[in-house]
PDB file of C-alpha atoms in Angstrom:
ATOM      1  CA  UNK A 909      16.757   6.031 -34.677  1.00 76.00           C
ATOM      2  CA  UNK A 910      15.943   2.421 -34.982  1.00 85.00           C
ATOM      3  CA  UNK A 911      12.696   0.627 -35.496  1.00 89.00           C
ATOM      4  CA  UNK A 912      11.856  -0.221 -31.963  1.00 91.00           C
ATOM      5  CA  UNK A 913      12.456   3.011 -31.079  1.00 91.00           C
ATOM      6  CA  UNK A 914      10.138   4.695 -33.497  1.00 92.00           C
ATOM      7  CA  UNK A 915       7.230   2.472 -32.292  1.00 93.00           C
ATOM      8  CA  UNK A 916       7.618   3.471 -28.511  1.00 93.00           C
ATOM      9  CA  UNK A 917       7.930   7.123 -29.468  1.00 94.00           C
ATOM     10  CA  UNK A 918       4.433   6.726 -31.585  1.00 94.00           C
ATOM     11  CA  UNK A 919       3.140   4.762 -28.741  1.00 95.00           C
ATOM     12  CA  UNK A 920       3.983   6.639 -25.588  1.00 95.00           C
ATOM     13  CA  UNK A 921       3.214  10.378 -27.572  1.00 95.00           C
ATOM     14  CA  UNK A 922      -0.232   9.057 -28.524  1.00 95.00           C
ATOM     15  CA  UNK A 923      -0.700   7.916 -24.803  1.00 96.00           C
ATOM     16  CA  UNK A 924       0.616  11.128 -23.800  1.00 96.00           C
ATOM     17  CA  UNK A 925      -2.119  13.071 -25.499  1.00 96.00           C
ATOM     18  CA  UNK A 926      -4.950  11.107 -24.933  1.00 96.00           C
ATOM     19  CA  UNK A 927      -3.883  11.180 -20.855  1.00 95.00           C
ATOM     20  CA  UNK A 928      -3.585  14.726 -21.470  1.00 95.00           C
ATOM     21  CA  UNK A 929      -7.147  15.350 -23.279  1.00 94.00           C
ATOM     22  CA  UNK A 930      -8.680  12.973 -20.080  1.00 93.00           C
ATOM     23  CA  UNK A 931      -7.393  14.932 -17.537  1.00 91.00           C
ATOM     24  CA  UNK A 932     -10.082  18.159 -18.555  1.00 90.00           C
ATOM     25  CA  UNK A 933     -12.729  15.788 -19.918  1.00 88.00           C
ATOM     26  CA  UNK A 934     -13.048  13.332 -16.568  1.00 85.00           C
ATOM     27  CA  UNK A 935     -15.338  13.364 -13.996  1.00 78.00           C
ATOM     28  CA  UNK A 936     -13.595  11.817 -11.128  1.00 79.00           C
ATOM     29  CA  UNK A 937     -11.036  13.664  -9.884  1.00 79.00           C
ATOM     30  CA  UNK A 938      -8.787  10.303  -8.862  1.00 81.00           C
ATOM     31  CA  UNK A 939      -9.224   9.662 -12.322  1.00 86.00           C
ATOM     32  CA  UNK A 940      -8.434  13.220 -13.565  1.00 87.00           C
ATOM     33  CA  UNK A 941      -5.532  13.125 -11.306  1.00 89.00           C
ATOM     34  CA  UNK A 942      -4.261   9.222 -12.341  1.00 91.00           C
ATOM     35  CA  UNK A 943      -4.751  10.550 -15.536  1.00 94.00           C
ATOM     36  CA  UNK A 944      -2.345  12.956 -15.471  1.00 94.00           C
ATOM     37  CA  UNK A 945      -0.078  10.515 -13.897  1.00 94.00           C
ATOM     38  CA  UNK A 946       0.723   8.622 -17.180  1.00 96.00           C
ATOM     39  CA  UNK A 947       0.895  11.150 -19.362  1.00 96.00           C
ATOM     40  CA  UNK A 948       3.851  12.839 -17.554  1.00 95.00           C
ATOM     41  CA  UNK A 949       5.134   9.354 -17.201  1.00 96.00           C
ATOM     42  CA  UNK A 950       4.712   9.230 -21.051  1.00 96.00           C
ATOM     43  CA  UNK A 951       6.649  12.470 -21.046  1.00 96.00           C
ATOM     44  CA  UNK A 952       8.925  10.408 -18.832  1.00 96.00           C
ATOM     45  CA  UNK A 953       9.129   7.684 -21.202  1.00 96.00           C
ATOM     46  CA  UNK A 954       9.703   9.765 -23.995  1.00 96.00           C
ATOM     47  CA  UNK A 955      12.536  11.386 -22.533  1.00 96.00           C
ATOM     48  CA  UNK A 956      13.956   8.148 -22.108  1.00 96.00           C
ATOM     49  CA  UNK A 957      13.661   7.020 -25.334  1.00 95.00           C
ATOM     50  CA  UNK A 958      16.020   9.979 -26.681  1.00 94.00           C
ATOM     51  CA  UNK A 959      18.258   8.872 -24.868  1.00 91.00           C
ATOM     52  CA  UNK A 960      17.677  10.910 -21.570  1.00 94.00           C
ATOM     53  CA  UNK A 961      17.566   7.693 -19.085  1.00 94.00           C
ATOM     54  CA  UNK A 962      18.341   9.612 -16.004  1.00 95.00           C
ATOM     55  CA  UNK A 963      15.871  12.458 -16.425  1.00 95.00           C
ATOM     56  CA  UNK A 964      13.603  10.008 -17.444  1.00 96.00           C
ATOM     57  CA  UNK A 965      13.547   7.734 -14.777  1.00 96.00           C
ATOM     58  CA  UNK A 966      13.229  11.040 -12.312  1.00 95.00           C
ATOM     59  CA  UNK A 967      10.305  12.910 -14.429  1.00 95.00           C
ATOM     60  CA  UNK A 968       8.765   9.344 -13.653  1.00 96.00           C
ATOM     61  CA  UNK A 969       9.552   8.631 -10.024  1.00 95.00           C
ATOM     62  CA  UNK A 970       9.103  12.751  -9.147  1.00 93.00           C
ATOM     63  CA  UNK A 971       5.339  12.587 -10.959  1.00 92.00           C
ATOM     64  CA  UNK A 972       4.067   9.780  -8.946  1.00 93.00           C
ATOM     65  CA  UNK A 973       5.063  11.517  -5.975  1.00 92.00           C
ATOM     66  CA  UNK A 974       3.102  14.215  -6.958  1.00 89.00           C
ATOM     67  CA  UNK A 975       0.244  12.803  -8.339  1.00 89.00           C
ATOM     68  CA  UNK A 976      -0.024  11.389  -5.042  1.00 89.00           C
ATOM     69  CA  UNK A 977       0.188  14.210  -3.067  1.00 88.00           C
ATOM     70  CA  UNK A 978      -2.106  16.032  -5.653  1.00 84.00           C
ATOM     71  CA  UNK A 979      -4.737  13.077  -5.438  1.00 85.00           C
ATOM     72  CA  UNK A 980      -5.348  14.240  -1.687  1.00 85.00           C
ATOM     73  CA  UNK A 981      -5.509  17.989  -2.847  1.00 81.00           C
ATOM     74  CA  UNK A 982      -7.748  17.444  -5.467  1.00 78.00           C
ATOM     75  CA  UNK A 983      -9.938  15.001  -2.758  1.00 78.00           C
ATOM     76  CA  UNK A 984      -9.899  17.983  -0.576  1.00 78.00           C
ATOM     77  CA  UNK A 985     -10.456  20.951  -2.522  1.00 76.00           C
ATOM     78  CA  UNK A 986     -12.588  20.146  -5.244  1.00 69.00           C
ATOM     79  CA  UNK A 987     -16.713  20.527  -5.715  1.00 61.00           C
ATOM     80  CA  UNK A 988     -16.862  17.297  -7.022  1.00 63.00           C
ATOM     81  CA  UNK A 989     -14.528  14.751  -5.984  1.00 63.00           C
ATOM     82  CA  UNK A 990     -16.065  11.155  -6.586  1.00 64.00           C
ATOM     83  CA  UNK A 991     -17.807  12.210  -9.573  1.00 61.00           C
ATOM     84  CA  UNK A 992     -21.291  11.657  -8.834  1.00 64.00           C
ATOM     85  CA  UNK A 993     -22.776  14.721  -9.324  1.00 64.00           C
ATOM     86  CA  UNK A 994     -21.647  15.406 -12.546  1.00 62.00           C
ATOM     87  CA  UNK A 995     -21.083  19.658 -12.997  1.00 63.00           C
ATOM     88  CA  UNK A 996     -19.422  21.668 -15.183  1.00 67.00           C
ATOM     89  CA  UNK A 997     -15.808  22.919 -13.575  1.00 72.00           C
ATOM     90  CA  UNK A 998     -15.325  25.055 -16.739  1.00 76.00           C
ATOM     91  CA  UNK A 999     -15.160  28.989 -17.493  1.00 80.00           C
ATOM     92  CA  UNK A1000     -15.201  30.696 -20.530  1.00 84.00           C
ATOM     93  CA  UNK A1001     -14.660  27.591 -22.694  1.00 86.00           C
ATOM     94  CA  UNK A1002     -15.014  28.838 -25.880  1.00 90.00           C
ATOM     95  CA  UNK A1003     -12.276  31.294 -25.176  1.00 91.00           C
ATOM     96  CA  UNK A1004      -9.888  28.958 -23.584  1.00 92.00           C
ATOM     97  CA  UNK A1005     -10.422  26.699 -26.770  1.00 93.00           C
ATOM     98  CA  UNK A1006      -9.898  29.342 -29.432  1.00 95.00           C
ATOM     99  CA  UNK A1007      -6.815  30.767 -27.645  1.00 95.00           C
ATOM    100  CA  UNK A1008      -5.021  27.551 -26.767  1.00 95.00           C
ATOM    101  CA  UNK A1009      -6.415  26.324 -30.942  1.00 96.00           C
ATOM    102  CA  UNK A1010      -4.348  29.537 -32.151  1.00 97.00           C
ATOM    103  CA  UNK A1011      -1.353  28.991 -30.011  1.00 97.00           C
ATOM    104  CA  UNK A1012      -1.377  25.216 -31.438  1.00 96.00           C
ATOM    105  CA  UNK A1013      -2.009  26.258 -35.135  1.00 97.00           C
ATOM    106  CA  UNK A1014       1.320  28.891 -34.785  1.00 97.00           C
ATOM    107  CA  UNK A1015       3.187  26.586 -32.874  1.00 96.00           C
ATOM    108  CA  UNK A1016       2.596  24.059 -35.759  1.00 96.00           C
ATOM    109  CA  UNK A1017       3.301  26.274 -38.344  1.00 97.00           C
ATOM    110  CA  UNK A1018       6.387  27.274 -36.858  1.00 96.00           C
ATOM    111  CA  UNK A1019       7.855  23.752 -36.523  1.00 95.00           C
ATOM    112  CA  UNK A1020       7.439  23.051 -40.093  1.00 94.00           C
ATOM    113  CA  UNK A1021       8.390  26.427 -42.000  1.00 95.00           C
ATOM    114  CA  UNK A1022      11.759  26.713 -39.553  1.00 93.00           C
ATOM    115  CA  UNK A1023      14.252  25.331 -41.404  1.00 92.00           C
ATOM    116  CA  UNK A1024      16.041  22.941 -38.942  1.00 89.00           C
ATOM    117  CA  UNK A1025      19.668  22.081 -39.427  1.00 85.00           C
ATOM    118  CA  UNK A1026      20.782  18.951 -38.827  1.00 79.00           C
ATOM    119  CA  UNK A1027      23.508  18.288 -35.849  1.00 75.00           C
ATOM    120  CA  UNK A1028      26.828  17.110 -36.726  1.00 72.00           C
ATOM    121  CA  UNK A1029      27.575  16.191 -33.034  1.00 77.00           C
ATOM    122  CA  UNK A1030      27.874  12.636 -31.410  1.00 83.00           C
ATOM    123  CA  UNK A1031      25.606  11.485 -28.747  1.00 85.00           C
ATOM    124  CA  UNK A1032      28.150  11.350 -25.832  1.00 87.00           C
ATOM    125  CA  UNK A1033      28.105   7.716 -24.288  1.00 88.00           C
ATOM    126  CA  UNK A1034      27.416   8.726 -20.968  1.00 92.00           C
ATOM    127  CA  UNK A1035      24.452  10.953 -21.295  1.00 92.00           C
ATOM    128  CA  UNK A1036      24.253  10.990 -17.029  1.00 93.00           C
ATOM    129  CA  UNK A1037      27.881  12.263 -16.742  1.00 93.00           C
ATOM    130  CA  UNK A1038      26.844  14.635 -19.206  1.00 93.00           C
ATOM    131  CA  UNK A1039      24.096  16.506 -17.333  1.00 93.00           C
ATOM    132  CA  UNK A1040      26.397  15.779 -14.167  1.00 93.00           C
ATOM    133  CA  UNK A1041      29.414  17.344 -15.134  1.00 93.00           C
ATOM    134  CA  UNK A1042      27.080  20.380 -16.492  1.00 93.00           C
ATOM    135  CA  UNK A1043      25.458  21.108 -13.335  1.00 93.00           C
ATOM    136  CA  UNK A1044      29.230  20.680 -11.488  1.00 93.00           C
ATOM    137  CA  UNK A1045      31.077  23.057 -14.139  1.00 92.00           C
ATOM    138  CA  UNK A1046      30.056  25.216 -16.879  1.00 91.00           C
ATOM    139  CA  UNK A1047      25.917  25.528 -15.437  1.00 92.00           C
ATOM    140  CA  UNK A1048      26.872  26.019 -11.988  1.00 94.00           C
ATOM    141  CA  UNK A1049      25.177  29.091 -11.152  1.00 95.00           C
ATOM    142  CA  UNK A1050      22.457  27.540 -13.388  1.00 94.00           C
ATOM    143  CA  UNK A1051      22.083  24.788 -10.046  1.00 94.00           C
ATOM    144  CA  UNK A1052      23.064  27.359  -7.209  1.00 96.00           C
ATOM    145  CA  UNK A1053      20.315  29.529  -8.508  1.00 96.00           C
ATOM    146  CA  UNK A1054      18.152  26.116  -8.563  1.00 95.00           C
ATOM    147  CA  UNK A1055      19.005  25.343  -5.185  1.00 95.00           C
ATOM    148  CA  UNK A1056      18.303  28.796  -3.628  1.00 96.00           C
ATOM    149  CA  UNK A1057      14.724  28.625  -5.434  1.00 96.00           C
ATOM    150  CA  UNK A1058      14.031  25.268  -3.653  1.00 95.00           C
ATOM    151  CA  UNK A1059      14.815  26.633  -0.603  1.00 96.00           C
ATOM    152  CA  UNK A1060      12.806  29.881  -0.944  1.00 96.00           C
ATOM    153  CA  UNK A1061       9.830  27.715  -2.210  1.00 95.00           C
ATOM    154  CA  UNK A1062      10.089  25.660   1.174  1.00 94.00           C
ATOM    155  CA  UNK A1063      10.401  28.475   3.516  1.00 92.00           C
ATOM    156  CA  UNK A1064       7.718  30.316   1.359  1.00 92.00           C
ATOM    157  CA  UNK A1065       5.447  26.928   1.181  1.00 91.00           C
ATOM    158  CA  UNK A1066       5.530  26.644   4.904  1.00 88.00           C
ATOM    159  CA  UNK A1067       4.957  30.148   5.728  1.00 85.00           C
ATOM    160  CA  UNK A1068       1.756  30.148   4.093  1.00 85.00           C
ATOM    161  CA  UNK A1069       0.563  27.228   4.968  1.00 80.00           C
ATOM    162  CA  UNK A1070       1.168  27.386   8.722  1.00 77.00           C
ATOM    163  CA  UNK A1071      -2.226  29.513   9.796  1.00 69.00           C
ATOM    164  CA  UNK A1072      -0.739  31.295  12.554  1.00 64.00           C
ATOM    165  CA  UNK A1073       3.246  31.325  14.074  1.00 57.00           C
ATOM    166  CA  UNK A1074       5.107  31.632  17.265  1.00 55.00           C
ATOM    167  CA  UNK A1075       5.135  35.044  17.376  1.00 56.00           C
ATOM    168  CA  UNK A1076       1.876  35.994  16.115  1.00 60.00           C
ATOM    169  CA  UNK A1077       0.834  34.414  19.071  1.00 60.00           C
ATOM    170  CA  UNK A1078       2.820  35.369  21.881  1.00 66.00           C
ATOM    171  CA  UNK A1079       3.728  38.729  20.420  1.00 67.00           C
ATOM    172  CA  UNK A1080       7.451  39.972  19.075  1.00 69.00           C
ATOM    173  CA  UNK A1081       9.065  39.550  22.841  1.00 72.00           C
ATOM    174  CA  UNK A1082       7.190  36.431  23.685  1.00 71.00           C
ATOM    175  CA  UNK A1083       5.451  38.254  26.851  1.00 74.00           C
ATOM    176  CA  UNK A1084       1.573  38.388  25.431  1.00 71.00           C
ATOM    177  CA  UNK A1085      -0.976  35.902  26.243  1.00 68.00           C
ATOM    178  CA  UNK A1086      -2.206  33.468  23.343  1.00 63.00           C
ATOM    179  CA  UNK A1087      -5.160  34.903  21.162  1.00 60.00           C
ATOM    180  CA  UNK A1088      -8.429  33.134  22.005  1.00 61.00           C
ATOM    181  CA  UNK A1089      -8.855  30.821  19.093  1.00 58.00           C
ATOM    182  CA  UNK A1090     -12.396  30.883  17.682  1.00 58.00           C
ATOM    183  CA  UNK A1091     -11.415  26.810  17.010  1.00 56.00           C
ATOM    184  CA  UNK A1092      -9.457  24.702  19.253  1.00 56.00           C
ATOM    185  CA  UNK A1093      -6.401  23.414  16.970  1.00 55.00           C
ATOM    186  CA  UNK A1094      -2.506  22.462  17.279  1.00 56.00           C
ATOM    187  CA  UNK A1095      -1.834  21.043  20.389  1.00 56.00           C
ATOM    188  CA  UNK A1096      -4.840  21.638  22.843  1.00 52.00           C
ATOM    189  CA  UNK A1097      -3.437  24.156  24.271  1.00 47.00           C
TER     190      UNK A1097
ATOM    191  CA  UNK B 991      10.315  13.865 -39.507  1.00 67.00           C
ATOM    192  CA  UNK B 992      10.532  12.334 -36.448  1.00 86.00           C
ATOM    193  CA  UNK B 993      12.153  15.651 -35.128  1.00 91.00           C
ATOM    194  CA  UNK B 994       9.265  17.443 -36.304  1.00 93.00           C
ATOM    195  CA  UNK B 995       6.835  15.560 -35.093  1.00 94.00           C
ATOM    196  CA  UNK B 996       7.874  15.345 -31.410  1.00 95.00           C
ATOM    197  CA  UNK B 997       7.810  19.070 -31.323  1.00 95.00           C
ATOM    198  CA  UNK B 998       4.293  18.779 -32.686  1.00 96.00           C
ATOM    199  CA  UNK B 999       3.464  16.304 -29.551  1.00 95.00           C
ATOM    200  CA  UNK B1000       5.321  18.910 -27.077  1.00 96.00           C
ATOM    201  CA  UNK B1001       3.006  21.407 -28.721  1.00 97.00           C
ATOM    202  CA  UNK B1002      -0.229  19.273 -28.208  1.00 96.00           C
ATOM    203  CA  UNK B1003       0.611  18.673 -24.828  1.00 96.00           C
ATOM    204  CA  UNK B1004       1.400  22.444 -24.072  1.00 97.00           C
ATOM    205  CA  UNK B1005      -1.696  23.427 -25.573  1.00 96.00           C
ATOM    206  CA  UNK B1006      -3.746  20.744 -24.234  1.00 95.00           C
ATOM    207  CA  UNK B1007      -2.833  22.337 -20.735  1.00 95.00           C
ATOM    208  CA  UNK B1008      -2.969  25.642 -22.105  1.00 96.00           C
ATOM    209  CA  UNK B1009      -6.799  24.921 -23.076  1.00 94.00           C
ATOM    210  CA  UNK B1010      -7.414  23.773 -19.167  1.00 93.00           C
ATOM    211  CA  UNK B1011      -5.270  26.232 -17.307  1.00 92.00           C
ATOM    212  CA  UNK B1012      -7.633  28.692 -19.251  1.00 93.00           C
ATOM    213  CA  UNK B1013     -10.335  26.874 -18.799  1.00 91.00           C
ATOM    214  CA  UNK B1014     -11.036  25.511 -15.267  1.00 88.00           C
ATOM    215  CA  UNK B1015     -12.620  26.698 -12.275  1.00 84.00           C
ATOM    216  CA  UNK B1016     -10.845  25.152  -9.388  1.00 83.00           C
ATOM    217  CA  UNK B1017      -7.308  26.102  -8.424  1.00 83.00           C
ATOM    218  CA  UNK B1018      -5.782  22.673  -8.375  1.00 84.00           C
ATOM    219  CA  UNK B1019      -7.356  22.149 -11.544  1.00 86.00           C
ATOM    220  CA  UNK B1020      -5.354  24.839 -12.905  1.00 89.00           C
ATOM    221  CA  UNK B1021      -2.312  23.629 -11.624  1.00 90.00           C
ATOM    222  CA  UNK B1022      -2.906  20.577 -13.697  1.00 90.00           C
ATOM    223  CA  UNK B1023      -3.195  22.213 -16.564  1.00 94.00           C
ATOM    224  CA  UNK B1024       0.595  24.284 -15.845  1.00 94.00           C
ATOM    225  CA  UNK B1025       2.389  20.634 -15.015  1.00 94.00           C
ATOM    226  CA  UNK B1026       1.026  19.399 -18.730  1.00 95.00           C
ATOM    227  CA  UNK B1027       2.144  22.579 -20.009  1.00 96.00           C
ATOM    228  CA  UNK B1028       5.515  22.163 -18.539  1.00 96.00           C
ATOM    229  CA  UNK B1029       5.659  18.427 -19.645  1.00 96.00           C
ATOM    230  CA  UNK B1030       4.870  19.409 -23.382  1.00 96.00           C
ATOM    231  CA  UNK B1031       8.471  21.642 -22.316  1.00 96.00           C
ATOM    232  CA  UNK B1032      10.189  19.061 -21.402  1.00 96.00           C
ATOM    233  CA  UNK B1033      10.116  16.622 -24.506  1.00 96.00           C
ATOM    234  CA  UNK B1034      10.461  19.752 -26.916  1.00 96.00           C
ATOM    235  CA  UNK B1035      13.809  20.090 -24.585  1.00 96.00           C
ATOM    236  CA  UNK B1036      14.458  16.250 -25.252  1.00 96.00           C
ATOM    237  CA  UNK B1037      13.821  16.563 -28.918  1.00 94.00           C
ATOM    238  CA  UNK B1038      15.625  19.582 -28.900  1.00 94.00           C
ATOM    239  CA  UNK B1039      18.990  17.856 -27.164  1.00 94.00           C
ATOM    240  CA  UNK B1040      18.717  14.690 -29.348  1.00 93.00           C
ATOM    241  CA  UNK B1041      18.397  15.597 -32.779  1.00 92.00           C
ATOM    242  CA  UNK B1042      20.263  19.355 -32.849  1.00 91.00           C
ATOM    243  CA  UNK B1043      22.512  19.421 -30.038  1.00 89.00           C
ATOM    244  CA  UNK B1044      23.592  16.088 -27.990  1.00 90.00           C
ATOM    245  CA  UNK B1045      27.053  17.280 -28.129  1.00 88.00           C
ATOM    246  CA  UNK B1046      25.741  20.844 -25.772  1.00 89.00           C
ATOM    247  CA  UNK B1047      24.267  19.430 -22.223  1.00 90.00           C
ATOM    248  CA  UNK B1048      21.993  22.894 -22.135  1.00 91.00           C
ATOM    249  CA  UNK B1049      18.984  20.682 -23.539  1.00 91.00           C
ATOM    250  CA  UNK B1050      19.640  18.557 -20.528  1.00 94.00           C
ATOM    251  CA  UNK B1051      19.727  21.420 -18.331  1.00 95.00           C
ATOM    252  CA  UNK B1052      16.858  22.761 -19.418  1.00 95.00           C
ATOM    253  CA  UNK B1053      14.713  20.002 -18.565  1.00 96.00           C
ATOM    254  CA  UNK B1054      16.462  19.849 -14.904  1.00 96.00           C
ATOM    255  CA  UNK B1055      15.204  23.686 -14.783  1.00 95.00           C
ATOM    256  CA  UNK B1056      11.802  22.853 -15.887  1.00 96.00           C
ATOM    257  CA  UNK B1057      11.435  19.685 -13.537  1.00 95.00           C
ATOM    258  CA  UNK B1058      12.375  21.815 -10.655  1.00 95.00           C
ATOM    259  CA  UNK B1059       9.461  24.399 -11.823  1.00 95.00           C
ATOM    260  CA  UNK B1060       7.300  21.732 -12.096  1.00 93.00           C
ATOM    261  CA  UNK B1061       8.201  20.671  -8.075  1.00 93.00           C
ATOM    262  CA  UNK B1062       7.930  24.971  -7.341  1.00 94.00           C
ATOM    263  CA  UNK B1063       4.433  25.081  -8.912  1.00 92.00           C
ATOM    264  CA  UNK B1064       3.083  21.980  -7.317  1.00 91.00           C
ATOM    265  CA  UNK B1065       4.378  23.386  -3.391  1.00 91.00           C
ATOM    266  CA  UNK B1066       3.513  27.265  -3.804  1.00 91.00           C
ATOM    267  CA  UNK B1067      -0.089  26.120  -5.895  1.00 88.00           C
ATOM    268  CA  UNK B1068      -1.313  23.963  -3.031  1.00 87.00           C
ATOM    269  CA  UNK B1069       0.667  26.430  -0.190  1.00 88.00           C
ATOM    270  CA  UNK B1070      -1.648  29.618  -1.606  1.00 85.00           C
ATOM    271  CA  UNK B1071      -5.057  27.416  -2.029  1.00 85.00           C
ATOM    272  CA  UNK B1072      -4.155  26.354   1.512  1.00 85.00           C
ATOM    273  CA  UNK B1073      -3.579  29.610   2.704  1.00 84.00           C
ATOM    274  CA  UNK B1074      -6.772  31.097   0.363  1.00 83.00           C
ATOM    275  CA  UNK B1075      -9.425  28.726   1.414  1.00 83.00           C
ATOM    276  CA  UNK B1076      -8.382  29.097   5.572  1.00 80.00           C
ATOM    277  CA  UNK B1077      -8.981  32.612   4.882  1.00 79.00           C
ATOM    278  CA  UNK B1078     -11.950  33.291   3.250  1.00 79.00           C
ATOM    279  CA  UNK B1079     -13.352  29.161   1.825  1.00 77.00           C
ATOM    280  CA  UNK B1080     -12.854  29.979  -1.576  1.00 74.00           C
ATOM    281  CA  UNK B1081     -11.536  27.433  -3.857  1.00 73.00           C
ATOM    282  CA  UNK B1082     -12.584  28.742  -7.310  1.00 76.00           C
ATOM    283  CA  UNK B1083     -10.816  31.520  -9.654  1.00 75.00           C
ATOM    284  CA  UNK B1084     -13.692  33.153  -9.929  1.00 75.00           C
ATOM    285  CA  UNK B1085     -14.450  33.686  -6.254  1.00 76.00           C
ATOM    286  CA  UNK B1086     -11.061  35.208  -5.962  1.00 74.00           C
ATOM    287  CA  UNK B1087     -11.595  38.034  -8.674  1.00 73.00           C
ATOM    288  CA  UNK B1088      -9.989  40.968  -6.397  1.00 72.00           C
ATOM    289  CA  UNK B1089      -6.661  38.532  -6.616  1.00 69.00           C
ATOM    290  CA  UNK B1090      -6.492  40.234 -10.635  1.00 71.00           C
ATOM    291  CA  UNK B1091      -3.941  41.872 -11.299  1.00 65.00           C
TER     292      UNK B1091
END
């Protein structure tokens, strides 16, 4: 790995983390949420640097989607959204700090006692046509079963988000009469 | 030692969202703290790929797998909050205590 290379890693993992640390220590939740943002573009980054463009460039593109989407959420949702009012938004912290401390220390102490062998194998030169032909061949099911999750988590999204359906108004045959609606809503009917 | 100490990033961003997940009130906060998890996932899967196996795509595929989790947490997180706070305005954990297990 060459010099350049080094530096961004250094760079965009330090970014990462701070990001990452700023996104439970913020006030302002479009700051907790653009703060997120760049450290999964970081992780994007990253990626790229190892020589992952592709997934790279879509861990990027797909997180600023989100982030968007989530801004709005997190607008909505949240007890404090322009900051303000500054309140605690924690539970249990000492808890959460000791347990995720442990998990770090052991994950730590893993990394370095594991002896890890080094690879003989070549980068291939394509690393896109790599992941490609993966997904087309030998991991197959691997993207079927992908797919059919996607799908599932649309139908599933929708369903819970829609308050009330077609036939929970008008009944299994379609022959009752609309519920009386505590709150006008949908289309003023 | 560069191997080993991108692993040690994937684990500081794993248990940097493993601290909040833990830790916060709100729902959406929460999911936060899953997507940094899963990001900390995704460049141990990098590392991974790069330095032991580029020859294998599986490090590859793994990230795919945990990009599309990402997308799955992100539409079923904000589809129950949704569907939680429409029924009963709640949009804290502990508000929603008889959701335990």
């Amino acid at each position: 790995m060459g010099t350049t290379n080094t530096v961004l890693l250094v760079v965009l993992g330090v970014l990462a983390l701070v990001f990452g640390v700023l996104v439970f220590t913020l006030n302002s939740m479009a700051r907790v949420t653009f703060s997120l943002l760049a450290a999964l573009v970081c992780v994007g980054g990253v990626t790229t640097v190892l020589g992952l463009p592709y997934l790279g460039v879509v861990i990027v593109l797909m997180m600023v989607m989100e982030m968007v989407v989530m801004a709005v959420f997190m607008i909505a949702y949240m007890m404090n959204p322009a900051g303000l009012m500054p309140m605690s938004m924690l539970h249990n912290k000492r808890g959460a700090l000791v347990i995720s401390g442990v998990v770090f220390a052991a994950l730590v102490a893993g990394i370095f006692l594991v002896p890890w062998r080094d690879s003989a194998a070549l980068q291939p030169r394509d690393t896109t046509f790599q992941v490609g032909r993966a997904l087309m061949a030998e991991q197959m099911l691997t993207m079927v079963t992908l797919g059919f999750v996607l799908l599932a988590t649309m139908v599933a999204a929708t369903v819970l988000a829609t308050h009330r359906g077609r036939y929970d108004r008008f009944g299994d045959d379609l022959d009752q009469r609309p519920a009386k609606d505590p709150a006008g809503g949908g289309v003023g009917r | 030692m560069t191997f080993e100490l991108i692993l040690v990033l994937a684990a500081g961003l794993f248990c940097t969202g493993l601290f909040g997940a833990l830790s916060q009130q709100s729902i959406v906060m929460i999911m936060m703290g899953i997507e940094l998890m899963i990001g900390g996932i995704i460049v141990a899967a990098a590392d991974f790929w790069h330095f032991l196996a580029p020859g294998a795509p599986s490090g590859q595929v793994v990230i795919v797998a945990a990009v599309v989790a990402m997308a799955v947490e992100m539409a079923m997180g904000f589809a129950v909050t949704t569907a939680i706070y429409r029924a009963r305005r709640v949009d804290m954990t502990d508000m929603a205590g008889d959701l335990k297990g």
